[in-house]
CSV table of C-alpha atoms in Angstrom, one decimal:
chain,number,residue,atom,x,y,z
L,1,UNK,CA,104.1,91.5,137.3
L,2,UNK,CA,100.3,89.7,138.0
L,3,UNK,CA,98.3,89.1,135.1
L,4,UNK,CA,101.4,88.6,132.2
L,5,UNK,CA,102.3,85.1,131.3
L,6,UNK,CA,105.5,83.1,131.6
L,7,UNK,CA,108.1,83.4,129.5
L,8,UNK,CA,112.0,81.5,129.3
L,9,UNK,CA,114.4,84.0,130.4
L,10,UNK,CA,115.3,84.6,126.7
L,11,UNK,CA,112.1,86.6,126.0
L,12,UNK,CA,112.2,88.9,129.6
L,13,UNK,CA,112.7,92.6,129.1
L,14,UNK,CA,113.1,91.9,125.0
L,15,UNK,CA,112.7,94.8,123.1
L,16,UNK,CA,109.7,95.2,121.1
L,17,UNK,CA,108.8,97.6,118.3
L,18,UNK,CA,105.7,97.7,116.7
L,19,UNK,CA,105.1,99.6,113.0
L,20,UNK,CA,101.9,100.2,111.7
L,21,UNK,CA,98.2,101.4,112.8
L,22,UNK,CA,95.0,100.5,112.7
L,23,UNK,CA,92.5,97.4,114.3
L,24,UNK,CA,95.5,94.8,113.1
L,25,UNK,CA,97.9,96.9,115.4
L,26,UNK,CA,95.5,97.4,118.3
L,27,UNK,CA,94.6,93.8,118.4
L,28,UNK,CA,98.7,92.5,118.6
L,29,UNK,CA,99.4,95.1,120.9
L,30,UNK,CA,96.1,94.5,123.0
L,31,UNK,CA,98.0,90.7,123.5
L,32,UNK,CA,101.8,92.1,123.4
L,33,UNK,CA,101.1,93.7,127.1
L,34,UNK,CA,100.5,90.5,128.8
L,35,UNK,CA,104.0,89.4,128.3
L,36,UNK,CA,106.6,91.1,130.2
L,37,UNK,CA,108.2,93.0,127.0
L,38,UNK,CA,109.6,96.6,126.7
L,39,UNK,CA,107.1,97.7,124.3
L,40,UNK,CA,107.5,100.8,122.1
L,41,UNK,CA,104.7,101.5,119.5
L,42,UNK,CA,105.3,103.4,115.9
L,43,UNK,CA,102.6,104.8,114.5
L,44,UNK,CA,101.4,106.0,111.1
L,45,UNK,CA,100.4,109.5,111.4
L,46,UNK,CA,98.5,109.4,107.6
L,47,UNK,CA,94.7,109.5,108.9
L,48,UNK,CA,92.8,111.7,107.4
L,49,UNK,CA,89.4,111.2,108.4
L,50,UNK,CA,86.9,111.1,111.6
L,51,UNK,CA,87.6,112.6,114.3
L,52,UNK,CA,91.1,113.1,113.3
L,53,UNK,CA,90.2,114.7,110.2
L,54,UNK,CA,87.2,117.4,112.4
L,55,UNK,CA,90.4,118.5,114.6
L,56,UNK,CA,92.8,118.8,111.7
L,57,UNK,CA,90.6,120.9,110.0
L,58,UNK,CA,89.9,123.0,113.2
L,59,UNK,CA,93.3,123.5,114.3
L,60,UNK,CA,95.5,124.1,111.8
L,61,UNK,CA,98.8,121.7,111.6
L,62,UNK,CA,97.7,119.8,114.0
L,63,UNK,CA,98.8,116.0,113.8
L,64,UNK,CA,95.8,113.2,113.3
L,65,UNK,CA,95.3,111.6,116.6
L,66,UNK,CA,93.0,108.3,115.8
L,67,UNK,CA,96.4,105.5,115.8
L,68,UNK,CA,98.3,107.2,118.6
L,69,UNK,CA,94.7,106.8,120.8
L,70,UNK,CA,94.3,102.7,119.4
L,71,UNK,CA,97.7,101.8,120.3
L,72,UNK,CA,97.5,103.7,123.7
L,73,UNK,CA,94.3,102.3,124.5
L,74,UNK,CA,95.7,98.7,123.0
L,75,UNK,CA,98.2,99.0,125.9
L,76,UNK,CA,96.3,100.6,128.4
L,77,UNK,CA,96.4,98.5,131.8
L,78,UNK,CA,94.1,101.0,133.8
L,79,UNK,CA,91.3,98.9,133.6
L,80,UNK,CA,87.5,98.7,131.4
L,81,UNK,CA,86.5,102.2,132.5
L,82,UNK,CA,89.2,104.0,131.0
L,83,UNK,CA,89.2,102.4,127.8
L,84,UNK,CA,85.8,103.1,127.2
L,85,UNK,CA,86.2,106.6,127.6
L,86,UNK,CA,89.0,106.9,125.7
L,87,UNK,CA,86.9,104.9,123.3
L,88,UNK,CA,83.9,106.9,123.1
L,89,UNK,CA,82.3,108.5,119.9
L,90,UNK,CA,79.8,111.6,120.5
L,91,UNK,CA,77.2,110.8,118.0
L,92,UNK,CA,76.2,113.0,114.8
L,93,UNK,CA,73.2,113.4,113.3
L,94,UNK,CA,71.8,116.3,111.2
L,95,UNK,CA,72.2,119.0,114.4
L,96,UNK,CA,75.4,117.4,115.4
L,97,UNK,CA,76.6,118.4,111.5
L,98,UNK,CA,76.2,122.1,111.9
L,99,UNK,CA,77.1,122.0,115.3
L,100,UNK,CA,80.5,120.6,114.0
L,101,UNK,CA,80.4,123.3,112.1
L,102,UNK,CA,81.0,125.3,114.8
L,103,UNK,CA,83.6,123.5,116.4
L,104,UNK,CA,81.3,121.1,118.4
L,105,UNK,CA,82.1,117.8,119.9
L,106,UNK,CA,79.4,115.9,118.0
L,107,UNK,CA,81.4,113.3,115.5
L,108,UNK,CA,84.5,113.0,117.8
L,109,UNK,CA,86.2,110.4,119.7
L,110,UNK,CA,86.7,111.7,123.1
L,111,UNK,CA,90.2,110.0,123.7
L,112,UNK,CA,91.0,112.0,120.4
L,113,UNK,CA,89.5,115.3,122.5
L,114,UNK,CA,91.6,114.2,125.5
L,115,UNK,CA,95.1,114.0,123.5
L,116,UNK,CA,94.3,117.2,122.0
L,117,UNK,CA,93.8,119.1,125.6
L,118,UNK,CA,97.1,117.4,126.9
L,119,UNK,CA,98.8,118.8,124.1
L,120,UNK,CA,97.5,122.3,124.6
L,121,UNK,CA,98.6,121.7,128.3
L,122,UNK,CA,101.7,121.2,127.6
L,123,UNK,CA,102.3,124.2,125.2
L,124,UNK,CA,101.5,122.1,121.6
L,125,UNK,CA,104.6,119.2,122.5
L,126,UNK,CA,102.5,116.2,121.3
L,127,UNK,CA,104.9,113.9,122.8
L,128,UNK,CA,104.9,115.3,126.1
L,129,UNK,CA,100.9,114.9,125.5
L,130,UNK,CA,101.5,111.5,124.9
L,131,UNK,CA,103.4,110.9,127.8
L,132,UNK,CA,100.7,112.2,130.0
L,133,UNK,CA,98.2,110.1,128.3
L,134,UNK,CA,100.3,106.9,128.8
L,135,UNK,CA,100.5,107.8,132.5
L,136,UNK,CA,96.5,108.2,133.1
L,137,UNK,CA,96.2,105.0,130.9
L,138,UNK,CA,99.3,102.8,132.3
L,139,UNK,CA,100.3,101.4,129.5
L,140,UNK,CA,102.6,98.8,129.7
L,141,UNK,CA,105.0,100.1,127.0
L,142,UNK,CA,105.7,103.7,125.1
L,143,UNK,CA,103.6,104.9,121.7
L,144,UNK,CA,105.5,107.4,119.3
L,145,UNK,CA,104.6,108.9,115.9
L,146,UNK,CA,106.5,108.1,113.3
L,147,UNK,CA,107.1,111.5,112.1
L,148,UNK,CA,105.9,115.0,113.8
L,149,UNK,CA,105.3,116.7,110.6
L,150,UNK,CA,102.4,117.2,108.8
L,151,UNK,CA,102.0,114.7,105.8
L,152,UNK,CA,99.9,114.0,103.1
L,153,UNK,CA,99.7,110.6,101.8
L,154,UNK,CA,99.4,110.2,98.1
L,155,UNK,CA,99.1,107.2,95.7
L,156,UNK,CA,100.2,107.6,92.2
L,157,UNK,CA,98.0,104.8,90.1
L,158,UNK,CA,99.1,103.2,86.8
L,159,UNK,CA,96.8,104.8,84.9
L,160,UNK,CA,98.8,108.2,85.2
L,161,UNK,CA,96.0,109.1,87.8
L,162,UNK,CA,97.0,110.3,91.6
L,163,UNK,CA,94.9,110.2,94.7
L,164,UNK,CA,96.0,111.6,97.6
L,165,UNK,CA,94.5,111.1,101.0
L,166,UNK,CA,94.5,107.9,103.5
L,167,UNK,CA,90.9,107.8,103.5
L,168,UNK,CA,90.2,108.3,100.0
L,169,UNK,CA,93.2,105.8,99.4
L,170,UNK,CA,91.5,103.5,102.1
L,171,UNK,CA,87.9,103.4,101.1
L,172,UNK,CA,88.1,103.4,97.1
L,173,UNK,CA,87.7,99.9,96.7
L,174,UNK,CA,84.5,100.0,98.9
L,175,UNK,CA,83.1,102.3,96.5
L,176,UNK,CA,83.2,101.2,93.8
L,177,UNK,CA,83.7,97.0,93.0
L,178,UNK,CA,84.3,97.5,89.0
L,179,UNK,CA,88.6,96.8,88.4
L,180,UNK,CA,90.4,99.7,89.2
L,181,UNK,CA,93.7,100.6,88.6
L,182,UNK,CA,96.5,99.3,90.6
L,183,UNK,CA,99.0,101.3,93.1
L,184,UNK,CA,102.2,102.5,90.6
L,185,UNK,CA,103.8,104.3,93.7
L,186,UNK,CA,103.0,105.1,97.2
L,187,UNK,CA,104.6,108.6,98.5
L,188,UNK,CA,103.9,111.5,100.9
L,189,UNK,CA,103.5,114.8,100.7
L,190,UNK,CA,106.7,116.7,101.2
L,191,UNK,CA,108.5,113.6,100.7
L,192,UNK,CA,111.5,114.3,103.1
L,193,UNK,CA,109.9,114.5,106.6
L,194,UNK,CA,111.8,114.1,109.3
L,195,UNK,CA,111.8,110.6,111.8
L,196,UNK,CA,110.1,111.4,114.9
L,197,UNK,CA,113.8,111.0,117.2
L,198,UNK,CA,112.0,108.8,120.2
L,199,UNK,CA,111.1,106.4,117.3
L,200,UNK,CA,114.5,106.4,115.7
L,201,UNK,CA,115.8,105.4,119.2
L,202,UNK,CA,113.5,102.3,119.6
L,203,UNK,CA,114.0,100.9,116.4
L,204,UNK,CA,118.0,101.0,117.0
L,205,UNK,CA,117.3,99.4,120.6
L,206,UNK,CA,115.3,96.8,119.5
L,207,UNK,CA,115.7,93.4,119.8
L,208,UNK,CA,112.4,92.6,117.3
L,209,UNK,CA,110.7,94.6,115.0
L,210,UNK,CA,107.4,93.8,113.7
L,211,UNK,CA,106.0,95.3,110.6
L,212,UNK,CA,102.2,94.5,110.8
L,213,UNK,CA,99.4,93.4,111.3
L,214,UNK,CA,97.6,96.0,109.0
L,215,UNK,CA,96.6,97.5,105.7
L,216,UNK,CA,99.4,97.4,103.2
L,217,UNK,CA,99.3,100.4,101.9
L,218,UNK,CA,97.4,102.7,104.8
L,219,UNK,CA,98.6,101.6,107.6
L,220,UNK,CA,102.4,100.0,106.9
L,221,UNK,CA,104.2,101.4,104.1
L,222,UNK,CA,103.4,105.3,105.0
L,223,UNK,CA,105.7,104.5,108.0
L,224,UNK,CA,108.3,103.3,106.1
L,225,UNK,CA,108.0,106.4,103.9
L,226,UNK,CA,109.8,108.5,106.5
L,227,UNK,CA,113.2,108.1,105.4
L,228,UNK,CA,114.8,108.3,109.0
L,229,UNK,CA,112.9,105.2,109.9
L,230,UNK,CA,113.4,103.3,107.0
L,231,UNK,CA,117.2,103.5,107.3
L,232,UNK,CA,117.2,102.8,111.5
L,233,UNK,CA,115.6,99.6,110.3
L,234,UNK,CA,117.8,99.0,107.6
L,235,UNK,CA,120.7,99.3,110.0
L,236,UNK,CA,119.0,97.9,113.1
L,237,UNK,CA,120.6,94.3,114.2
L,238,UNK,CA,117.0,93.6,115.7
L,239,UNK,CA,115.1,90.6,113.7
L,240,UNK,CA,113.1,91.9,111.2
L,241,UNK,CA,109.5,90.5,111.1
L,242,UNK,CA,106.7,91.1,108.6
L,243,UNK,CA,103.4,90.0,109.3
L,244,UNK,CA,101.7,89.2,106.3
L,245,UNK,CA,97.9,90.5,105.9
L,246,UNK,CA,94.8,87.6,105.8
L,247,UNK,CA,92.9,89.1,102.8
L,248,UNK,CA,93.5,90.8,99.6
L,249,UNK,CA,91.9,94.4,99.4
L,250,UNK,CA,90.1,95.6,96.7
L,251,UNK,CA,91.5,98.6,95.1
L,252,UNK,CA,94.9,98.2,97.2
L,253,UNK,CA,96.5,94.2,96.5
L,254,UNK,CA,93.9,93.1,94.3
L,255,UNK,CA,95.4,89.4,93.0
L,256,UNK,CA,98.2,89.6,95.5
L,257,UNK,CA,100.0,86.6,97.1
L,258,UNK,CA,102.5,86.7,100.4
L,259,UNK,CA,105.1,87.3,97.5
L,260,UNK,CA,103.8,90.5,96.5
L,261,UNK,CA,103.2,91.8,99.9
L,262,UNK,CA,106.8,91.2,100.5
L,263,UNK,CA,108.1,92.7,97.6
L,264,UNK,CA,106.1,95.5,98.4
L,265,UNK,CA,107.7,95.8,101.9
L,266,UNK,CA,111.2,95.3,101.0
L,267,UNK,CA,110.8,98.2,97.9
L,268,UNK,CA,109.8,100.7,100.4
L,269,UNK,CA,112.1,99.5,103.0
L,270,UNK,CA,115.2,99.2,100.9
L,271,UNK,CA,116.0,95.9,102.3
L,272,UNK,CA,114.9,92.5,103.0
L,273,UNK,CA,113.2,91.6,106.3
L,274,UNK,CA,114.3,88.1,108.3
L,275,UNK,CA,111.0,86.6,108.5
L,276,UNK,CA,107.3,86.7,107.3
L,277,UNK,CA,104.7,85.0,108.7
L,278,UNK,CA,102.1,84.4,107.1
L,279,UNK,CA,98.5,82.2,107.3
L,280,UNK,CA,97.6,78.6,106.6
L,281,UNK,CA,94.6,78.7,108.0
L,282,UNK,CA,91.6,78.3,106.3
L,283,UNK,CA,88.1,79.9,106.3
L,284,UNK,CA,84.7,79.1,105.7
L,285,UNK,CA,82.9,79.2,102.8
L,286,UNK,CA,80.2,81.6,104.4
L,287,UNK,CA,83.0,84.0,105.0
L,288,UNK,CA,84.7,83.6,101.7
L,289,UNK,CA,81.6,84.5,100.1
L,290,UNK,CA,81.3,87.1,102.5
L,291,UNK,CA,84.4,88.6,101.5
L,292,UNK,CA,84.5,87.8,97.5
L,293,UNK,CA,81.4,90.6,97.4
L,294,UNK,CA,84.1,92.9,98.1
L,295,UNK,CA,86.2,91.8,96.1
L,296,UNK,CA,88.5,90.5,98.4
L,297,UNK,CA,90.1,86.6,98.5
L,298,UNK,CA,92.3,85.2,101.2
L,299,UNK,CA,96.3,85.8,100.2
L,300,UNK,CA,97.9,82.9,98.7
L,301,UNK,CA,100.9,81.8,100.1
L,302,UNK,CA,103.4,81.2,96.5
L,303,UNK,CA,106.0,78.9,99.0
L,304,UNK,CA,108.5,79.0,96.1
L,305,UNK,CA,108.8,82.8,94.7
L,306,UNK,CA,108.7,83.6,98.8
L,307,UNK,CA,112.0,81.4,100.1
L,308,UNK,CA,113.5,83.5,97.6
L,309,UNK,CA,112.6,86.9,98.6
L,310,UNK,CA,113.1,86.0,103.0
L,311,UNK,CA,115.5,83.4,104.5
L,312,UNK,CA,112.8,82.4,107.2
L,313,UNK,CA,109.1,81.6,106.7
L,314,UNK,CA,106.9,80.7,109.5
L,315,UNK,CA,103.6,79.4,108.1
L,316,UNK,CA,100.9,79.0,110.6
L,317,UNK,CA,97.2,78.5,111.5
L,318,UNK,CA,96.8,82.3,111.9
L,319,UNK,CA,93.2,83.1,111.9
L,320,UNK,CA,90.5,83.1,114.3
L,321,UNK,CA,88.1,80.2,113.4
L,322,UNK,CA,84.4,79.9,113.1
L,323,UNK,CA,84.5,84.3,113.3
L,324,UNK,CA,82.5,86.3,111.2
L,325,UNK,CA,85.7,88.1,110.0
L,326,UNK,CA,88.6,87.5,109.3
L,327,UNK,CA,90.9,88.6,112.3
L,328,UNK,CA,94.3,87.3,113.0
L,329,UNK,CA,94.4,85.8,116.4
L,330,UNK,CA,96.4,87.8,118.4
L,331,UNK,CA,97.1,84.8,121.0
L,332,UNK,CA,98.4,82.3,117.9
L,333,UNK,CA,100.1,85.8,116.4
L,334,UNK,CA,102.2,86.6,119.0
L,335,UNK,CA,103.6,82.6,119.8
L,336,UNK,CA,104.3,82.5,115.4
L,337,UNK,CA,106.3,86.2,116.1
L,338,UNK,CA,108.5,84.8,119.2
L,339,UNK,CA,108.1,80.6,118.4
L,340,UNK,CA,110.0,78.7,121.2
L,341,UNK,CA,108.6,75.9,123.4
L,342,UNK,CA,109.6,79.1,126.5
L,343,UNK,CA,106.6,81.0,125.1
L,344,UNK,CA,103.2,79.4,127.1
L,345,UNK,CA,100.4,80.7,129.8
């Protein structure tokens, strides 16, 4: 198809699955659809604030919509125009607050607005909502939920103290920069959802699944959470792949190295992945600085405690450089995931 790059024959119609949410997601998957994959999505459904959080609120049990709209816009292949309006935030000010109030628009993503009118379309099936959505957009693969129940996501701290909440779990850290104390145990609220059965089906299909790019605790391990998809991964034959984050987070991995991430991933998981990558690239001491105001350091890669934990380690120059943040690449990303000489423009 015009516009994807070559490939060897080994890599045409391979079976991708993503799992995870967020800008790290949207970025790989913005890359993923220039190669001539069959791309299927899996998506956290633990956001709990925006725009997702207004129409939660509104309409009662209904799922959050922010990650499902990223990853369809990430593989959207119906040009500038329609990304942009599935992009678009209405702006809130003072009047747009009490307008909210009122069920207005003001504070909402209108791709968020969009899914939600599909979905009454369709008699409240999200999925059919989704499908319609990935037919205006043309995506070049298929984005699923990982559950289709309600859930709350909830982090019990080792000071005896729970918060529940992705947001509140997300931002704490930004708050407030004094130690904090550190994630005991990650669950959800019930505990016992079920798999959303389209995403069950990829992962047992697949030939990769990657776990990453994206938040440890926000945007990965609420995924793996869902018991029906941590045990189709356990049992898929597809090469497991964990993508290791850039950065430390304050309030979530504060001190970790790519061994703790790891760990962390194969306790949820209930099994070891094949392969992590993780970064050897370095950063700038403007951006280091940038980042240690936060509280945040770039993850140290402890070689020895990780060739004990994951039979294959791919260490590469992941980073973008000279960039004001730091971003994995998503060109040098993808070529660490599927590493062969066959993988070039």
């Amino acid at each position: 198809m015009q516009g994807y790059y070559q490939l060897g024959d080994r890599f045409e119609g391979r079976r991708v699955v993503t799992i995870g949410g967020g800008s790290g997601t949207f970025s790989m998957l913005s890359h993923l659809k220039k190669y001539p994959f069959n791309i299927t999505a899996i998506v956290t459904m633990s956001d709990s604030g925006g725009s997702s959080r207004m129409l939660m609120d509104e309409f009662h049990r209904q799922l959050p919509l922010g990650d499902l709209r990223q990853s369809l816009v990430a593989l959207a292949r119906h040009g500038a125009l329609w990304r942009e309006v599935f992009m678009h935030r209405f702006e809130r000010d003072d009047e747009g607050a009490q307008e909210q109030a009122k069920g207005g628009v003001s504070g909402h993503s209108l791709g968020n607005l969009i899914i939600k009118g599909l979905q009454d379309i369709n008699g409240g099936n999200l999925l059919l909502a989704i499908e319609d959505t990935q037919e205006l957009l043309g995506t070049a693969g298929n984005v699923v939920p990982v559950t289709l129940e309600p859930t709350t996501l909830c982090a019990d701290l080792e000071d005896g103290s729970t918060i529940c909440s992705e947001t509140v779990i997300d931002t704490r850290g930004k708050k407030n920069l004094t130690d904090l104390s550190p994630i005991h145990r990650l669950r959800l609220m019930p505990e016992n959802v079920a798999g959303c059965p389209q995403a069950i089906r990829a992962i047992r299909r697949a030939d990769t699944i990657i776990i990453g790019p994206g938040d440890l605790y926000t945007s990965l391990l609420p995924n793996l959470l869902v018991p029906d998809i941590a045990k189709a991964i356990r049992e898929s034959e597809a090469e497991k792949v964990y993508v290791c984050n850039l950065m430390t987070k304050h309030g979530e991995t504060d001190g970790y190295k790519a061994s703790d991430f790891v760990n962390e991933i194969h306790r949820y998981l209930g099994a070891r992945v094949d392969r992590v990558i993780v970064n050897t690239g370095t950063f700038s001491p403007d951006l280091r600085a940038k980042y240690l105001e936060e509280r945040s350091e770039p993850v140290s890669v402890d070689h020895n405690r990780l060739s004990k934990l994951v039979p294959n380690i791919t260490t590469e120059q992941l980073n973008f450089e000279g960039d004001t943040l730091a971003r994995h690449d998503p060109e040098r990303l993808v070529r660490a995931i599927f590493q062969g000489p066959d993988l070039h423009e």
